[in-house]
Coordinates of C-alpha atoms in Angstrom, one line a residue:
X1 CA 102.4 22.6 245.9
X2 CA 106.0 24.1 244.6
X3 CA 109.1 22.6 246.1
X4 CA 111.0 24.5 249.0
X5 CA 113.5 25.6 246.8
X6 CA 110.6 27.5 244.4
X7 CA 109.0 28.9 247.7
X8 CA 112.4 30.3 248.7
X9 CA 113.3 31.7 244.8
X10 CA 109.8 33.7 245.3
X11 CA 110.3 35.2 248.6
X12 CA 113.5 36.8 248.1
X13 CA 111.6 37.6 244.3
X14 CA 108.9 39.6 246.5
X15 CA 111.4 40.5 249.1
X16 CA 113.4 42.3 246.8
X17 CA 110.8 43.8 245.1
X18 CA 109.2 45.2 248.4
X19 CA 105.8 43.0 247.6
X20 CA 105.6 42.1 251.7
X21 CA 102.2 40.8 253.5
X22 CA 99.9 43.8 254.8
X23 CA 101.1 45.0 258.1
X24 CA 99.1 43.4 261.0
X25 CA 97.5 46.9 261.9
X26 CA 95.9 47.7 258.6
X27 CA 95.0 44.5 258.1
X28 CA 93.1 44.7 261.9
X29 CA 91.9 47.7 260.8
X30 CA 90.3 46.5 257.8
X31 CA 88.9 43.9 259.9
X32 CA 87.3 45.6 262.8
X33 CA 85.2 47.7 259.8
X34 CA 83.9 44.5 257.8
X35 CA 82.9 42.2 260.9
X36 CA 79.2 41.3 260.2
X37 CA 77.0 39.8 263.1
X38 CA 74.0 37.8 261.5
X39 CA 71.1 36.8 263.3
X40 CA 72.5 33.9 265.0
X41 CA 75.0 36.5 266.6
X42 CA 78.2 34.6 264.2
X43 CA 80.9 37.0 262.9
X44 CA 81.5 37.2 259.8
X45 CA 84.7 38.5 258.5
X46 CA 85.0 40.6 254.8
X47 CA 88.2 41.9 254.1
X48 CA 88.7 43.9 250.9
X49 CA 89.7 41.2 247.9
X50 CA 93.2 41.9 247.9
X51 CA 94.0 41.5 251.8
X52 CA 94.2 37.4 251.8
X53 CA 96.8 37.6 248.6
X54 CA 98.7 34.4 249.7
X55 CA 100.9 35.7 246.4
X56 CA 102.2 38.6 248.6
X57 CA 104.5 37.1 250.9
X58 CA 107.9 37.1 253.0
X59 CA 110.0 34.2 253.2
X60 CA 109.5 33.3 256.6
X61 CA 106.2 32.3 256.0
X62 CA 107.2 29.8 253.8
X63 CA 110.7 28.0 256.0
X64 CA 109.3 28.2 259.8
X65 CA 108.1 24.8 261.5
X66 CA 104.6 23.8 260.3
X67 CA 102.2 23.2 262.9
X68 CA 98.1 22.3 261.6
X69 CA 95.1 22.6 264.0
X70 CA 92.3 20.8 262.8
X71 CA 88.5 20.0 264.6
X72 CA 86.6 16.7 263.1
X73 CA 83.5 17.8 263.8
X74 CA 81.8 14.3 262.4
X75 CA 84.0 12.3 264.9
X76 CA 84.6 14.9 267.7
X77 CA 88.5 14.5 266.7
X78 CA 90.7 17.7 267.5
X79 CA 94.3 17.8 266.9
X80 CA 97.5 20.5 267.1
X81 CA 100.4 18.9 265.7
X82 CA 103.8 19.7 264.2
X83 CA 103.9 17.6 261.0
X84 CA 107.1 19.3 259.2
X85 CA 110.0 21.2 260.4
X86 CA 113.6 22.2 258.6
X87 CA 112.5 20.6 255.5
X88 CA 110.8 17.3 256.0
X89 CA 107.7 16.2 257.1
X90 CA 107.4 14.5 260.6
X91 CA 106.4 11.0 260.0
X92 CA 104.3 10.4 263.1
X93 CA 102.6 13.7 262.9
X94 CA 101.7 12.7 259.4
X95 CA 100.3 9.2 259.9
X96 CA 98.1 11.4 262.9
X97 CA 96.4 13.8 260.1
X98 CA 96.4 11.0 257.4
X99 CA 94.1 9.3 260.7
X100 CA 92.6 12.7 261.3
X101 CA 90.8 13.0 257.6
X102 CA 90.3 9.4 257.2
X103 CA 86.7 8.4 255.9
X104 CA 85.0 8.5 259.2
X105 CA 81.9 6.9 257.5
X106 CA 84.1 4.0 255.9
X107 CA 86.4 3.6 259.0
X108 CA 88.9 3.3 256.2
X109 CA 92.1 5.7 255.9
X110 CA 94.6 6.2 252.7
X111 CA 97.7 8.2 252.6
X112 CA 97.0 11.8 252.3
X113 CA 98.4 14.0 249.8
X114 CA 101.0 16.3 251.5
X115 CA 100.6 18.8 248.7
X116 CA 96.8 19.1 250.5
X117 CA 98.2 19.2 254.1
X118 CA 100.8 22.3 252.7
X119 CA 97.5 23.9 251.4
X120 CA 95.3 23.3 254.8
X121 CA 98.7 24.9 256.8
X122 CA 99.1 27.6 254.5
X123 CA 95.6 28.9 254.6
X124 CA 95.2 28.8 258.4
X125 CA 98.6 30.0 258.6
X126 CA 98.0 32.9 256.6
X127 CA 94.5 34.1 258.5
X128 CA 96.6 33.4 262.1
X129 CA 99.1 36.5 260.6
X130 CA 96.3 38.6 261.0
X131 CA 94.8 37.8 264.2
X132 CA 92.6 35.2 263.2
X133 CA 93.9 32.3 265.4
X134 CA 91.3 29.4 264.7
X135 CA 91.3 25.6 264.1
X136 CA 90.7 24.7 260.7
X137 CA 87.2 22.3 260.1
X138 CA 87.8 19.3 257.9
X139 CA 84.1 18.3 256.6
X140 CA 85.6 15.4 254.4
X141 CA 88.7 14.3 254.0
X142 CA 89.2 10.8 252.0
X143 CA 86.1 9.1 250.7
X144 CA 86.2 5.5 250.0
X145 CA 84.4 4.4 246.7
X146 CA 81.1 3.4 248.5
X147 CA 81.0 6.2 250.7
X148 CA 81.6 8.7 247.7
X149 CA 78.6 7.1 245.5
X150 CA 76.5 6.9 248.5
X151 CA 76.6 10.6 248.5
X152 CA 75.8 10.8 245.0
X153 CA 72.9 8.5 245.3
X154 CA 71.8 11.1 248.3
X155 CA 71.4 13.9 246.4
X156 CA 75.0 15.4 248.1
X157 CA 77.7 17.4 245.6
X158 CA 80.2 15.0 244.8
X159 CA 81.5 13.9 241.2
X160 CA 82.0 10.5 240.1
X161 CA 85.6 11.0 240.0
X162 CA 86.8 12.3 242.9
X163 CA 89.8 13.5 244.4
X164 CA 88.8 12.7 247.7
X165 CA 88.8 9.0 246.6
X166 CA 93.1 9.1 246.2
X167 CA 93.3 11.7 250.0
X168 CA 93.6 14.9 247.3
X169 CA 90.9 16.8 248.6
X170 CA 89.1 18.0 251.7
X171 CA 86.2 20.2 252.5
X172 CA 86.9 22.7 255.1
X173 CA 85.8 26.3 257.1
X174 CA 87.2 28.0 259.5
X175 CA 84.9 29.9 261.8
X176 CA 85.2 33.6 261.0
X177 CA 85.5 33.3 257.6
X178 CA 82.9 33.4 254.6
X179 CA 83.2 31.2 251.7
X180 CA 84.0 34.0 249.8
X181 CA 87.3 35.1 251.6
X182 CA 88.7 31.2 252.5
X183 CA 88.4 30.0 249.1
X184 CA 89.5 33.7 247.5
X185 CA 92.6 32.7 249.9
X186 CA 92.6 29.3 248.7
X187 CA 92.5 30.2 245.3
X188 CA 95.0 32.7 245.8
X189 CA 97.8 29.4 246.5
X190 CA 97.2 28.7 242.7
X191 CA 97.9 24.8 243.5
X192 CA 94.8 22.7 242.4
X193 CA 90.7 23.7 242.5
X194 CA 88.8 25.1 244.4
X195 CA 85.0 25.0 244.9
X196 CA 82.8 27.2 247.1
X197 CA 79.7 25.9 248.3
X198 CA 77.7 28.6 249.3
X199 CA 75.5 27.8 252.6
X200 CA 72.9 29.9 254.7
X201 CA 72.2 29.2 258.4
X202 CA 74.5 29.5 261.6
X203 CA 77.5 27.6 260.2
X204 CA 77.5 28.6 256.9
X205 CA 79.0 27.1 253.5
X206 CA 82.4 25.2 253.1
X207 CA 85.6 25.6 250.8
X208 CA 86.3 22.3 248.7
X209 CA 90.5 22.3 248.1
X210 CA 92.2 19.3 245.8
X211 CA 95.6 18.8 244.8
X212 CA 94.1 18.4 241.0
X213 CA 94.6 20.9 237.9
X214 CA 93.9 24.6 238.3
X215 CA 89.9 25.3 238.5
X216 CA 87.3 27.1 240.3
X217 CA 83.5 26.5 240.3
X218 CA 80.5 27.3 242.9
X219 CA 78.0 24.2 244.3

């Protein structure tokens, strides 16, 4: 994603332009008249389009100590850490979440892009502003070779070329929110593509997020 220094230039740009996040009522507000309960009894939360605008930011948001929550669900894996603070990231934390969204399948792991770990903090970052305090699901993180034309050969989305091959991409949810709004927040970072894969039943669809050139599409 942008450097630090870019991040900075644009919050005192939106700062000084009054452009600041929704307050935390309206924005609960909103929420508490959009929650859906299917038949599974799973909330489902629809905010209008504009309310995840990760464009419409204060500064804070973008300088304050980094801390990811993520659930493996494949491996059972859960993890809180604090990868990057004043700046840099923490090298231990790092080498954890590089662990964390390692080809499970594969038992093989491969330095993760941190341009995909800013994305996976910034979106659950951005949902915890308004109440929506949840661990982040990574579905797939890095996909050796085999494992990634295995899919293929199973019938599973997954191109030839993937970004999950070189740890830029992951496939994630986080409970609460429908495709729709986490990749519309996704999206909404303007860093790489985005794909939402649109699922029925109790745990729904998933957001695919890469480090790659702008683009969005639906699996």
């Amino acid at each position: 994603m942008a450097s630090r220094r870019d991040f900075l230039h644009q919050g005192l740009r939106l700062t000084a332009l009054g452009l600041v996040a929704v307050p935390l009522a309206q924005a609960e507000a909103a929420r508490a008249g959009r929650d859906q309960v299917d038949a599974a009894g799973t909330t489902e939360l629809e905010p209008p389009p504009d309310l995840f605008d990760a464009q419409v930011v204060d500064i804070d948001f973008w300088v304050k100590p980094r801390t990811l929550s993520l659930i493996r669900p494949q491996s059972g894996e859960r993890t809180s850490v604090l990868y990057w603070k004043d700046g840099e990231v923490i090298d231990s934390a790092y080498q954890e979440l590089c662990h964390l969204l390692r080809d499970v399948n594969g038992k093989a792991s491969i330095a993760i892009d941190p341009k995909l770990l800013e994305t996976l903090w910034a979106s659950q970052a951005f949902v915890a502003r308004y109440g929506l305090d949840r661990p982040l699901e990574i579905l797939s993180g890095y996909r050796t070779p085999a494992s990634n034309n295995r899919l293929i050969e199973q019938g599973v989305p997954a191109a030839r070329q993937s970004l999950h091959m070189s740890g830029k991409a992951a496939d994630v949810r986080i409970a609460g929110l429908t495709e729709e709004v986490l990749g519309g927040l996704v999206k909404s970072f303007r860093q790489g593509g985005v794909g939402f894969y649109y699922r029925s039943g109790p745990k729904g669809g998933w957001i695919h997020t890469d480090t790659g050139l702008n683009r969005t599409w639906k699996g």
